[in-house]
XYZ file of C-alpha atoms in Angstrom:
760
model
C 48.739 46.658 -77.082
C 51.125 46.816 -74.159
C 53.104 43.676 -73.552
C 52.202 41.912 -70.338
C 54.835 39.488 -69.113
C 54.062 36.636 -66.801
C 56.079 36.201 -63.655
C 58.691 33.517 -63.660
C 57.787 30.493 -61.630
C 60.719 31.025 -59.307
C 61.773 34.059 -57.300
C 59.128 35.443 -54.999
C 56.686 32.599 -55.598
C 59.272 30.076 -54.438
C 59.911 32.073 -51.332
C 56.183 32.229 -50.668
C 55.837 28.445 -51.029
C 58.702 27.860 -48.655
C 57.270 30.278 -46.130
C 53.812 28.798 -46.262
C 55.067 25.207 -46.117
C 56.334 25.587 -42.566
C 53.008 26.988 -41.439
C 51.119 24.202 -43.194
C 53.199 21.547 -41.450
C 52.722 23.301 -38.114
C 48.925 23.427 -38.492
C 48.402 19.933 -39.860
C 50.995 17.941 -37.899
C 49.016 17.766 -34.635
C 45.435 18.808 -35.422
C 43.962 17.409 -32.188
C 46.486 19.321 -30.092
C 45.775 22.476 -32.095
C 42.044 22.219 -31.447
C 42.578 21.394 -27.767
C 44.784 24.449 -27.267
C 42.187 26.571 -29.099
C 39.438 25.214 -26.855
C 41.416 26.086 -23.723
C 42.225 29.579 -25.008
C 38.585 30.155 -25.921
C 37.476 29.123 -22.440
C 40.010 31.549 -20.941
C 38.705 34.256 -23.274
C 35.184 33.668 -21.979
C 36.416 34.206 -18.427
C 38.586 37.205 -19.320
C 35.904 38.903 -21.393
C 33.075 38.421 -18.929
C 31.438 41.680 -17.885
C 33.280 43.713 -20.526
C 30.137 45.726 -21.320
C 29.947 46.982 -17.737
C 33.372 48.577 -18.138
C 32.523 50.395 -21.356
C 31.257 53.930 -21.818
C 28.427 55.274 -23.913
C 29.980 58.646 -24.805
C 33.203 59.434 -26.604
C 32.034 61.930 -29.222
C 34.092 64.796 -27.746
C 37.623 65.777 -28.735
C 39.599 65.545 -25.452
C 41.935 68.341 -26.559
C 39.156 70.756 -27.609
C 38.296 74.059 -25.970
C 34.823 72.810 -25.079
C 36.261 69.785 -23.265
C 38.606 71.993 -21.239
C 35.784 74.355 -20.325
C 33.444 71.505 -19.353
C 36.030 69.953 -17.056
C 36.961 73.308 -15.496
C 33.324 74.214 -14.875
C 32.644 70.786 -13.370
C 35.443 71.373 -10.867
C 34.749 75.009 -10.048
C 30.999 75.392 -10.696
C 29.353 71.939 -10.476
C 25.904 73.491 -10.681
C 26.656 74.901 -14.125
C 27.069 71.438 -15.689
C 24.222 69.266 -14.335
C 24.140 65.712 -15.643
C 21.284 64.476 -13.461
C 17.752 65.892 -13.595
C 14.995 65.033 -11.125
C 11.709 65.954 -12.801
C 9.225 66.596 -10.013
C 5.584 66.248 -11.100
C 3.140 67.864 -8.661
C 0.047 67.163 -10.757
C -2.959 69.430 -10.346
C -1.592 70.874 -7.081
C 1.127 72.726 -8.985
C 4.821 73.122 -8.269
C 4.242 76.137 -5.996
C 1.926 74.369 -3.540
C 3.393 74.506 0.020
C 3.360 70.720 0.515
C 5.007 70.210 -2.867
C 7.678 72.817 -2.152
C 8.446 71.285 1.249
C 8.810 67.780 -0.237
C 10.965 69.055 -3.101
C 13.308 70.915 -0.719
C 13.631 67.750 1.372
C 14.565 65.740 -1.752
C 17.118 68.361 -2.811
C 18.745 68.403 0.637
C 18.893 64.618 0.701
C 20.417 64.545 -2.786
C 22.995 67.150 -1.829
C 24.135 64.918 1.055
C 24.754 61.914 -1.220
C 28.455 61.024 -1.678
C 29.643 61.908 -5.187
C 26.848 64.421 -5.876
C 27.692 68.134 -6.271
C 26.059 71.360 -7.347
C 22.470 70.585 -6.391
C 20.037 73.331 -7.357
C 16.303 73.496 -7.941
C 13.373 75.671 -8.899
C 12.464 75.949 -5.220
C 15.923 77.266 -4.243
C 16.497 79.645 -7.176
C 13.008 80.600 -8.321
C 14.257 80.486 -11.919
C 11.322 80.318 -14.368
C 13.468 78.168 -16.679
C 13.222 75.368 -14.087
C 9.420 75.240 -14.007
C 7.175 73.936 -16.755
C 4.967 76.375 -18.611
C 1.829 74.745 -17.206
C 3.165 75.076 -13.641
C 2.704 71.378 -12.821
C 6.337 70.257 -13.021
C 9.696 71.611 -11.871
C 13.304 70.484 -11.765
C 15.990 69.540 -9.270
C 19.368 69.550 -11.087
C 22.659 68.106 -9.846
C 25.996 66.821 -11.042
C 27.420 63.408 -10.251
C 31.160 63.842 -10.242
C 33.864 61.465 -11.446
C 34.699 59.453 -14.524
C 31.863 58.015 -16.586
C 32.002 54.539 -15.019
C 32.223 55.935 -11.458
C 29.352 58.345 -12.087
C 27.235 55.511 -13.500
C 27.894 53.466 -10.351
C 26.662 56.376 -8.197
C 23.551 56.687 -10.356
C 22.833 52.959 -9.983
C 23.086 53.343 -6.228
C 20.865 56.382 -5.753
C 18.309 56.046 -8.569
C 15.991 53.587 -6.776
C 15.863 55.927 -3.766
C 14.570 58.899 -5.774
C 12.584 57.465 -8.668
C 8.874 57.053 -7.915
C 6.318 58.559 -5.554
C 7.369 60.820 -2.673
C 4.356 62.168 -0.801
C 2.504 64.601 -3.098
C 4.996 64.348 -5.987
C 6.120 61.833 -8.611
C 9.847 61.893 -9.471
C 11.431 60.780 -12.762
C 15.152 60.780 -13.592
C 16.731 62.312 -16.670
C 19.793 64.270 -17.690
C 22.830 63.372 -19.763
C 24.164 60.759 -17.362
C 20.818 58.959 -17.084
C 20.435 59.000 -20.880
C 23.894 57.518 -21.483
C 23.413 54.907 -18.780
C 20.064 53.777 -20.165
C 21.512 53.751 -23.689
C 24.246 51.396 -22.512
C 21.644 49.056 -20.999
C 19.504 49.103 -24.147
C 22.509 48.374 -26.370
C 23.456 45.332 -24.290
C 19.910 43.981 -24.467
C 19.694 44.648 -28.213
C 23.054 42.995 -28.842
C 21.908 39.813 -27.126
C 18.723 39.812 -29.208
C 20.728 40.427 -32.403
C 22.945 37.440 -31.643
C 19.903 35.239 -31.010
C 18.512 36.332 -34.386
C 21.741 36.188 -36.387
C 23.189 32.859 -35.247
C 20.324 30.523 -36.293
C 19.682 32.434 -39.524
C 23.374 32.310 -40.356
C 23.453 28.574 -39.755
C 20.468 28.063 -42.067
C 22.114 30.127 -44.810
C 25.391 28.244 -44.429
C 23.567 24.933 -44.785
C 21.950 26.295 -47.963
C 25.366 27.330 -49.302
C 27.259 24.160 -48.404
C 24.505 21.577 -48.220
C 26.543 19.747 -45.593
C 25.623 20.512 -41.979
C 29.190 19.627 -40.974
C 30.682 22.165 -43.388
C 28.129 24.782 -42.285
C 29.117 24.506 -38.619
C 32.799 25.226 -39.317
C 32.424 28.936 -40.278
C 30.067 29.481 -37.374
C 32.628 28.043 -34.981
C 35.329 30.340 -36.344
C 33.029 33.334 -35.830
C 32.225 32.446 -32.227
C 35.932 32.047 -31.427
C 36.667 35.474 -32.974
C 33.874 37.177 -31.003
C 34.831 35.664 -27.662
C 38.500 36.437 -28.222
C 37.749 40.049 -29.129
C 35.680 40.534 -25.981
C 38.703 39.435 -23.967
C 40.937 41.867 -25.876
C 38.494 44.733 -25.274
C 38.326 43.844 -21.585
C 42.095 44.263 -21.420
C 42.006 47.568 -23.300
C 39.474 49.008 -20.827
C 42.204 48.785 -18.180
C 44.167 51.484 -20.043
C 41.683 53.649 -21.918
C 37.993 54.306 -22.530
C 36.123 51.996 -24.883
C 32.648 52.676 -26.274
C 29.901 50.132 -25.675
C 28.897 50.605 -29.329
C 32.078 48.699 -30.296
C 30.458 45.465 -29.161
C 28.029 45.705 -32.070
C 30.938 45.818 -34.510
C 32.543 42.868 -32.723
C 29.463 40.730 -33.284
C 28.915 41.879 -36.867
C 32.494 41.486 -38.065
C 33.164 38.461 -35.886
C 30.395 36.531 -37.591
C 30.626 38.213 -40.989
C 34.356 38.098 -41.646
C 34.930 34.759 -39.954
C 32.226 33.288 -42.163
C 33.732 34.987 -45.237
C 37.165 33.544 -44.528
C 35.863 30.111 -43.576
C 33.643 30.012 -46.667
C 36.628 30.766 -48.862
C 38.851 28.156 -47.192
C 36.237 25.386 -46.996
C 35.072 26.029 -50.564
C 38.627 25.754 -51.891
C 39.278 22.628 -49.792
C 36.189 20.930 -51.212
C 37.268 21.890 -54.729
C 40.617 20.217 -54.128
C 38.924 17.083 -52.808
C 36.724 17.048 -55.927
C 39.861 16.858 -58.121
C 40.879 13.641 -56.345
C 43.427 15.108 -53.920
C 43.872 13.394 -50.567
C 43.087 15.241 -47.339
C 46.600 16.479 -46.542
C 47.294 17.578 -50.107
C 43.962 19.424 -50.242
C 44.678 21.233 -46.966
C 48.205 22.169 -48.056
C 46.992 23.515 -51.381
C 44.146 25.394 -49.695
C 46.516 27.113 -47.276
C 48.985 27.992 -50.048
C 46.216 29.512 -52.165
C 43.007 30.514 -50.384
C 44.833 30.805 -47.060
C 47.221 33.344 -48.509
C 44.292 35.357 -49.852
C 42.507 35.264 -46.476
C 45.608 36.637 -44.748
C 45.936 39.340 -47.371
C 42.252 40.238 -47.120
C 42.449 40.475 -43.327
C 45.302 42.958 -43.645
C 43.312 45.193 -45.989
C 40.257 45.215 -43.717
C 42.397 45.826 -40.620
C 44.082 48.797 -42.286
C 40.726 50.385 -43.152
C 39.586 50.028 -39.546
C 42.954 51.121 -38.119
C 42.525 54.471 -39.893
C 40.045 55.420 -37.151
C 42.946 55.531 -34.680
C 43.956 58.933 -36.095
C 40.805 60.520 -34.638
C 40.827 61.818 -31.046
C 37.264 60.755 -30.130
C 37.299 57.500 -28.206
C 33.989 56.545 -29.850
C 35.813 56.095 -33.175
C 38.997 54.706 -31.668
C 36.951 52.012 -29.920
C 35.779 50.670 -33.264
C 39.392 50.467 -34.395
C 40.306 48.450 -31.282
C 37.404 46.055 -31.780
C 37.724 45.859 -35.557
C 41.454 45.139 -35.691
C 41.157 42.501 -32.972
C 38.196 40.681 -34.501
C 39.651 40.713 -38.035
C 43.001 39.310 -36.961
C 41.406 36.726 -34.684
C 38.982 35.647 -37.412
C 41.848 35.220 -39.882
C 43.961 33.383 -37.303
C 41.125 30.985 -36.497
C 40.400 30.422 -40.194
C 44.069 29.642 -40.898
C 44.727 27.563 -37.776
C 41.655 25.922 -36.300
C 39.867 25.410 -39.583
C 42.705 23.513 -41.338
C 43.158 21.355 -38.231
C 39.451 20.519 -38.281
C 39.583 19.762 -42.014
C 42.504 17.359 -41.496
C 40.475 15.456 -38.918
C 37.284 15.508 -40.968
C 38.763 14.596 -44.335
C 35.994 13.974 -46.850
C 33.497 13.809 -43.983
C 33.311 17.601 -44.375
C 30.594 16.761 -46.942
C 28.622 14.657 -44.470
C 25.007 15.290 -43.469
C 24.099 16.801 -46.824
C 20.702 18.292 -46.016
C 20.028 19.234 -49.627
C 19.778 15.647 -50.848
C 16.019 15.660 -50.442
C 15.874 18.580 -52.856
C 18.212 16.950 -55.334
C 16.527 13.565 -55.737
C 16.379 12.583 -59.342
C 19.307 14.813 -60.340
C 22.535 13.469 -61.704
C 24.588 11.904 -58.951
C 27.790 13.305 -60.352
C 27.091 16.904 -59.450
C 29.685 18.325 -57.117
C 28.838 18.578 -53.448
C 29.074 22.340 -53.337
C 26.673 22.680 -56.176
C 28.524 24.977 -58.170
C 31.318 24.624 -60.646
C 29.999 22.243 -63.196
C 28.979 23.431 -66.583
C 25.387 23.331 -65.695
C 25.667 24.619 -62.160
C 25.683 27.951 -60.462
C 29.204 28.734 -61.692
C 28.142 28.427 -65.328
C 25.372 30.945 -64.681
C 27.902 33.430 -63.343
C 30.124 32.751 -66.337
C 27.318 33.481 -68.807
C 26.253 36.608 -66.914
C 29.827 37.903 -66.897
C 30.167 37.215 -70.606
C 27.014 39.262 -71.245
C 28.329 42.159 -69.143
C 31.656 42.132 -70.949
C 29.985 42.087 -74.382
C 28.095 45.261 -73.423
C 30.812 46.686 -71.183
C 30.357 50.411 -72.041
C 26.604 50.223 -71.415
C 26.939 48.413 -68.088
C 29.793 50.651 -66.933
C 27.940 53.896 -67.675
C 24.514 52.821 -66.427
C 25.850 51.235 -63.219
C 28.025 54.226 -62.383
C 25.207 56.670 -63.079
C 22.813 54.648 -60.928
C 25.223 54.557 -57.985
C 25.907 58.284 -58.232
C 22.166 58.984 -58.384
C 21.558 56.927 -55.247
C 24.233 58.917 -53.450
C 22.894 62.384 -54.323
C 20.890 62.851 -51.075
C 24.179 62.921 -49.168
C 24.900 66.338 -50.696
C 22.258 67.695 -48.308
C 23.710 66.092 -45.180
C 23.532 68.077 -41.931
C 25.733 67.059 -39.046
C 24.569 67.088 -35.449
C 25.234 65.438 -32.118
C 23.662 62.402 -30.478
C 21.090 63.088 -27.769
C 18.311 61.318 -25.897
C 16.269 60.910 -29.097
C 18.607 58.034 -29.986
C 16.598 56.037 -27.440
C 13.105 54.652 -28.058
C 10.276 57.021 -27.153
C 9.265 54.836 -24.199
C 12.690 54.891 -22.486
C 12.321 56.551 -19.075
C 15.170 59.057 -19.471
C 13.948 59.899 -22.991
C 10.443 60.610 -21.605
C 11.947 63.066 -19.109
C 14.030 64.807 -21.766
C 11.003 65.089 -24.071
C 9.039 66.808 -21.307
C 11.925 69.190 -20.613
C 12.285 69.967 -24.310
C 8.581 70.489 -24.988
C 7.210 71.843 -21.725
C 9.880 74.156 -20.275
C 10.775 77.680 -21.401
C 14.521 77.094 -21.106
C 17.022 74.255 -21.122
C 17.551 73.027 -17.543
C 20.663 71.187 -18.670
C 22.264 74.420 -19.836
C 22.634 76.016 -23.267
C 25.983 77.552 -24.222
C 28.285 78.307 -21.306
C 31.177 80.778 -21.383
C 33.918 80.245 -18.779
C 35.735 83.458 -17.824
C 39.179 83.201 -16.197
C 41.135 86.233 -15.058
C 40.637 89.222 -12.803
C 37.785 91.509 -13.837
C 35.621 94.207 -12.292
C 31.810 94.013 -12.032
C 31.603 96.697 -14.717
C 33.723 94.630 -17.099
C 31.565 91.584 -16.471
C 28.401 93.623 -17.090
C 29.784 95.119 -20.304
C 30.751 91.691 -21.622
C 27.312 90.280 -20.814
C 25.604 93.106 -22.685
C 27.790 92.577 -25.746
C 27.213 88.820 -25.994
C 23.487 89.284 -25.351
C 23.399 91.523 -28.420
C 24.891 88.953 -30.774
C 22.679 87.635 -33.577
C 21.023 84.373 -32.605
C 21.215 84.961 -28.839
C 17.885 84.947 -27.010
C 19.275 85.706 -23.561
C 22.598 85.941 -21.702
C 22.713 85.432 -17.918
C 25.512 85.891 -15.406
C 28.086 86.187 -14.271
C 28.177 83.541 -11.573
C 31.469 84.192 -9.833
C 33.891 82.317 -7.594
C 37.195 83.130 -6.001
C 40.393 83.364 -7.985
C 38.983 85.435 -10.834
C 36.665 82.739 -12.200
C 33.117 83.205 -13.484
C 30.738 81.871 -16.088
C 27.921 83.182 -18.283
C 24.992 81.193 -19.656
C 23.871 81.971 -23.199
C 20.503 80.747 -24.503
C 20.501 80.601 -28.329
C 17.469 81.135 -30.518
C 16.079 77.989 -32.090
C 17.579 74.529 -31.710
C 20.224 73.964 -29.057
C 22.689 72.455 -31.572
C 21.326 73.847 -34.847
C 23.303 75.884 -37.396
C 22.421 79.158 -35.645
C 23.657 77.848 -32.298
C 26.903 76.665 -33.912
C 27.374 80.084 -35.492
C 26.785 81.677 -32.082
C 29.596 79.528 -30.626
C 31.984 80.841 -33.270
C 30.935 84.451 -32.584
C 31.305 84.015 -28.834
C 34.824 82.711 -29.294
C 35.675 85.673 -31.493
C 34.180 88.264 -29.095
C 36.990 90.228 -27.342
C 37.001 90.201 -23.539
C 39.273 91.568 -20.767
C 39.717 87.987 -19.511
C 40.313 84.537 -20.998
C 37.150 82.846 -22.264
C 36.341 79.238 -23.151
C 33.001 78.206 -24.659
C 31.262 74.879 -24.069
C 27.807 73.324 -24.293
C 26.295 70.912 -26.797
C 26.688 73.271 -29.735
C 30.330 73.993 -28.834
C 31.103 70.277 -28.495
C 29.615 69.715 -31.955
C 31.675 72.536 -33.490
C 34.873 71.162 -31.963
C 34.053 67.598 -32.997
C 33.472 68.657 -36.606
C 36.745 70.598 -36.614
C 38.666 67.606 -35.231
C 37.165 65.281 -37.841
C 37.866 67.719 -40.676
C 41.477 68.073 -39.537
C 42.157 64.330 -39.254
C 39.958 63.023 -42.087
C 42.546 63.633 -44.861
C 45.107 61.644 -42.855
C 42.690 58.744 -42.359
C 41.745 58.762 -46.038
C 45.424 58.870 -47.048
C 46.218 55.863 -44.850
C 43.359 53.839 -46.325
C 44.049 54.784 -49.953
C 47.840 54.435 -49.904
C 47.891 51.129 -48.033
C 45.086 49.776 -50.239
C 47.014 50.740 -53.368
C 50.122 49.020 -52.042
C 48.383 45.839 -50.918
C 46.386 45.412 -54.123
C 49.554 45.971 -56.139
C 51.291 43.249 -54.124
C 48.365 40.959 -54.925
C 48.073 41.689 -58.649
C 51.331 43.267 -59.852
C 49.236 45.822 -61.740
C 49.323 49.602 -61.521
C 45.792 50.080 -62.823
C 43.908 47.490 -60.738
C 44.689 49.162 -57.362
C 43.337 52.472 -58.669
C 40.235 50.711 -59.977
C 39.775 49.011 -56.599
C 39.834 52.299 -54.671
C 37.495 54.108 -57.076
C 34.995 51.251 -57.404
C 34.973 50.643 -53.649
C 34.150 54.299 -53.095
C 31.348 54.059 -55.665
C 29.911 51.037 -53.871
C 29.354 53.210 -50.764
C 27.275 55.910 -52.456
C 23.968 54.101 -51.958
C 24.702 53.693 -48.265
C 25.422 57.374 -47.713
C 22.442 58.481 -49.784
C 20.131 56.160 -47.855
C 21.488 57.365 -44.496
C 20.470 60.938 -45.287
C 17.174 60.071 -46.986
C 16.049 57.740 -44.196
C 17.674 58.802 -40.943
C 18.117 62.547 -41.492
C 15.016 63.324 -43.532
C 12.859 60.785 -41.696
C 11.555 58.633 -44.540
C 10.524 55.202 -43.211
C 10.955 56.464 -39.628
C 7.646 54.948 -38.556
C 8.381 51.618 -40.190
C 11.901 51.382 -38.741
C 10.900 52.772 -35.347
C 13.145 55.783 -34.708
C 12.818 59.530 -34.158
C 14.404 61.648 -36.922
C 16.285 64.686 -35.637
C 17.046 66.380 -38.958
C 20.770 65.634 -38.803
C 23.312 62.810 -38.687
C 25.674 62.292 -35.758
C 29.039 63.643 -36.894
C 31.197 60.559 -36.399
C 28.808 58.010 -37.953
C 29.673 58.628 -41.641
C 33.381 58.255 -40.840
C 32.762 54.994 -39.011
C 30.493 53.623 -41.729
C 32.983 54.538 -44.453
C 35.884 52.744 -42.756
C 33.831 49.612 -42.037
C 32.109 49.399 -45.429
C 35.275 50.216 -47.390
C 37.141 47.460 -45.584
C 34.389 44.921 -46.281
C 34.302 45.946 -49.946
C 38.036 45.346 -50.166
C 37.458 41.945 -48.572
C 35.215 40.890 -51.466
C 37.463 42.608 -53.994
C 40.461 40.606 -52.825
C 38.546 37.322 -53.109
C 37.642 38.113 -56.716
C 40.963 39.580 -57.832
C 42.991 36.748 -56.326
C 41.107 34.156 -58.383
C 41.288 36.278 -61.552
C 45.022 36.741 -61.048
C 45.528 33.030 -60.413
C 43.866 32.154 -63.711
C 45.641 34.946 -65.583
C 49.001 33.664 -64.358
C 48.026 30.195 -65.586
C 46.671 31.125 -69.024
C 47.698 34.705 -69.824
C 44.184 35.312 -71.176
C 42.595 38.446 -69.746
C 38.893 38.134 -70.598
C 38.794 34.426 -69.886
C 40.451 35.058 -66.505
C 37.840 37.652 -65.539
C 35.037 35.240 -66.453
C 36.792 32.444 -64.613
C 37.180 34.604 -61.496
C 33.483 35.550 -61.439
C 32.485 31.993 -62.273
C 34.374 30.593 -59.292
C 33.803 33.389 -56.751
C 30.551 35.122 -57.787
C 28.314 32.731 -55.893
C 30.717 32.631 -52.955
C 30.899 36.424 -52.660
C 27.138 36.759 -52.992
C 26.538 34.115 -50.327
C 29.052 35.770 -47.998
C 27.465 39.175 -48.585
C 23.967 37.881 -47.882
C 25.129 36.245 -44.656
C 26.963 39.381 -43.524
C 23.928 41.486 -44.456
C 21.733 39.242 -42.300
C 24.084 39.815 -39.366
C 24.124 43.578 -39.963
C 20.337 43.727 -40.282
C 20.103 41.866 -36.963
C 22.321 44.591 -35.485
C 20.058 47.118 -37.227
C 17.065 45.919 -35.218
C 18.526 47.850 -32.283
C 16.297 50.402 -30.590
C 19.196 52.913 -30.546
C 19.168 54.995 -33.730
C 22.931 55.148 -34.312
C 23.244 51.365 -34.037
C 20.246 50.928 -36.335
C 21.863 53.291 -38.849
C 25.195 51.465 -38.695
C 23.666 48.011 -39.132
C 21.211 48.799 -41.919
C 23.592 51.149 -43.736
C 26.496 48.698 -43.848
C 24.120 45.874 -44.851
C 23.032 47.945 -47.850
C 26.631 48.781 -48.758
C 27.671 45.113 -48.605
C 24.810 43.988 -50.845
C 25.406 46.778 -53.361
C 29.088 45.929 -53.512
C 28.589 42.191 -54.020
C 25.554 42.262 -56.316
C 26.190 45.403 -58.343
C 29.837 46.480 -58.209
C 31.501 43.012 -58.220
C 28.947 41.496 -60.600
C 28.494 44.333 -63.106
C 30.920 47.208 -62.726
C 34.167 45.318 -62.116
C 33.928 42.993 -65.163
C 32.733 45.893 -67.346
C 35.655 48.106 -66.337
C 38.188 45.262 -66.690
C 36.853 44.544 -70.168
C 37.278 48.207 -71.129
C 40.846 48.395 -69.834
C 41.746 45.105 -71.553
C 45.200 43.637 -71.112
C 46.453 47.046 -70.049
C 44.795 46.090 -66.774
C 47.905 44.027 -65.918
C 50.547 46.525 -67.015
C 53.275 47.732 -64.669
C 56.604 49.439 -65.388
C 59.711 47.267 -65.246
C 60.953 48.254 -61.773
C 57.526 47.694 -60.198
C 57.105 44.401 -62.048
C 60.417 43.178 -60.663
C 59.403 44.391 -57.208
C 56.201 42.365 -57.434
C 58.068 39.284 -58.668
C 60.181 39.471 -55.518
C 57.664 40.513 -52.879
C 54.225 39.969 -54.397
C 51.469 37.828 -52.900
C 49.400 35.557 -55.107
C 47.210 32.499 -55.002
C 49.138 31.092 -57.947
C 50.903 27.858 -57.116
C 53.262 26.192 -59.568
C 52.972 22.809 -57.882
C 49.179 22.758 -57.707
C 47.421 25.092 -60.120
C 43.990 24.545 -58.567
C 40.965 22.714 -59.905
C 41.066 21.600 -63.496
C 38.800 23.777 -65.667
C 35.780 22.108 -67.252
C 35.274 21.637 -70.971
C 33.473 24.948 -71.414
C 36.330 26.864 -69.776
C 38.978 25.112 -71.892
C 37.028 25.940 -75.048
C 36.745 29.567 -74.025
C 40.469 29.784 -73.335
C 41.320 28.222 -76.717
C 39.005 30.596 -78.587
C 40.561 33.584 -76.838
C 44.121 32.451 -77.534
C 43.241 31.880 -81.192
C 41.734 35.349 -81.517
C 44.848 36.943 -80.073
C 47.272 35.319 -82.501
C 48.609 37.643 -85.236
């Protein structure tokens, strides 16, 4: 058996105590002033963050450096009619689109729209006669236009003109659709859903916290930390919108992580503080010990989660980058509030943190000596976790194999994943812009919004244009090629209508073939299928870098926490395993459409390309959060006793209930987010909720103790140079001056039995 040496009580640990002592004195010296300053800053954050949603965008899936982005922007400048983002669906009813009165009214609407400031490239069925712009039953036809400008400016124009065009105009009924209308309505729906999610999550969270703590006073503390983190993050996002685009979807992550992580951190701090009070420590001693131990772990955990979310900064799409902005801000603010405001509140409350114990009615007749948090006595919840962990470790090979096999099996559907792009079907079927897009998709022979567009730049003769059109029309998967539409300066464009779905595999293959087709001029390909191809390429190029950042920093941080070489590798592998159920469920439910009726969404047969990346970064970070809570307590006990198996049982005994409670609360918040009517938000909320529960209830409870039992004391091995590095720079909850709560009789007996069995 490899020798595992314990760190000396001096060195790095002394430096850590000295460093944390100054912070403890700063936080606890003037608690009222600390809370007053926090209250003022929170009020300023409310003012600064007001209206942040109105400054956010609902796009961001495109790579700004991609060929399709260049072509889209060039076409919008030179041929506005080729890139319509606003559709007026004109319904003539039984009279038909070709009736003289209908045609006259439609031409009047088109002329009026063309005169609107900010509107370009107005065209219609009545001006072009194109059969693609009239429905197959002849009752409806289209007026298409482009609202120019950045996303926010274009949305402002749409808000201004929409009431003037939507509704009845003489013999016709007009509805608004198109990409801009879809994105604008999606933004509105997300804001409404977010408010509803908060109204659902906050009272349920409070009820769960009361169940965990018993004390209503203790339950309100984590909720307060979460609210401060959310409001502060909204202010940060409002500032970021002054410099770059931010997706409105990021607000969902702000709410979820703001409540979830703040509650996690506050649970950990308050639980440890109450443990210290239960040992007889006075208020100031309990707060100091809590900050030196649990506080250090909270800071460490926040860093690991922030790193996982920061990995999304390597991607060019502002949709993903927005989640990094929101995630980093809310994690750091939650940790700051938990390590500043919470200790100040605990100093003022003292043992009144246990006041208003709402569980007393349920505990009448029980022994009065049970601890207030209900948990660490021999007969309490902690003992149950200890016995369960002992059972798992006795049958470690069985639990390790069966749990791993089950997780892999749950993840198998992800092997059949198909990536696509978000469209109007993200919205509920009753959304007005979705209704228009459904009618265009089902009732028109072509795509009025355009299929695949090829921009041609460079001098060319009519014969060269004609030859090129014939060649691209003959490509496999092309139903029709139209054009060229020319302008001065050697610019033209061709429209290609693919067979089958507009963004399906055949359409994506057609984009690749169009880009490879030789031409006597420069060509750039855009359209929904081209944007999807470029987005997938950008993700594939940057994904290894993001994964490397997450893995390498996780390995380093977990090593600094534990001093082990093996535990960081276990953490990465087991965290990845905990996500398999989430990814399998995403494909089985949202791609293949199982439970679509029950959950209320329209399956499209694919998954939006960026969603798995986002869900991985968020869920991996949250898994590390729980992993750090467990490992820190195991390491603390191992440093105290040197007994491996006892330390694992001790860690689960003292954190199993806490981690499970935190996971359930976070899952409630994520499920509240998952009630959104927008499919991507629903997928994010429900998927991450599943990942969090699987990690806490399966991986942390079964797989981690089984694997640590199998690796034995080798778990803590590190070569000499790394061991000395950890002694100098490592981070640990261990505290030589205050080793934490005294173990109960059962724990002491276990430790003695283990030490006896290890003697030669």
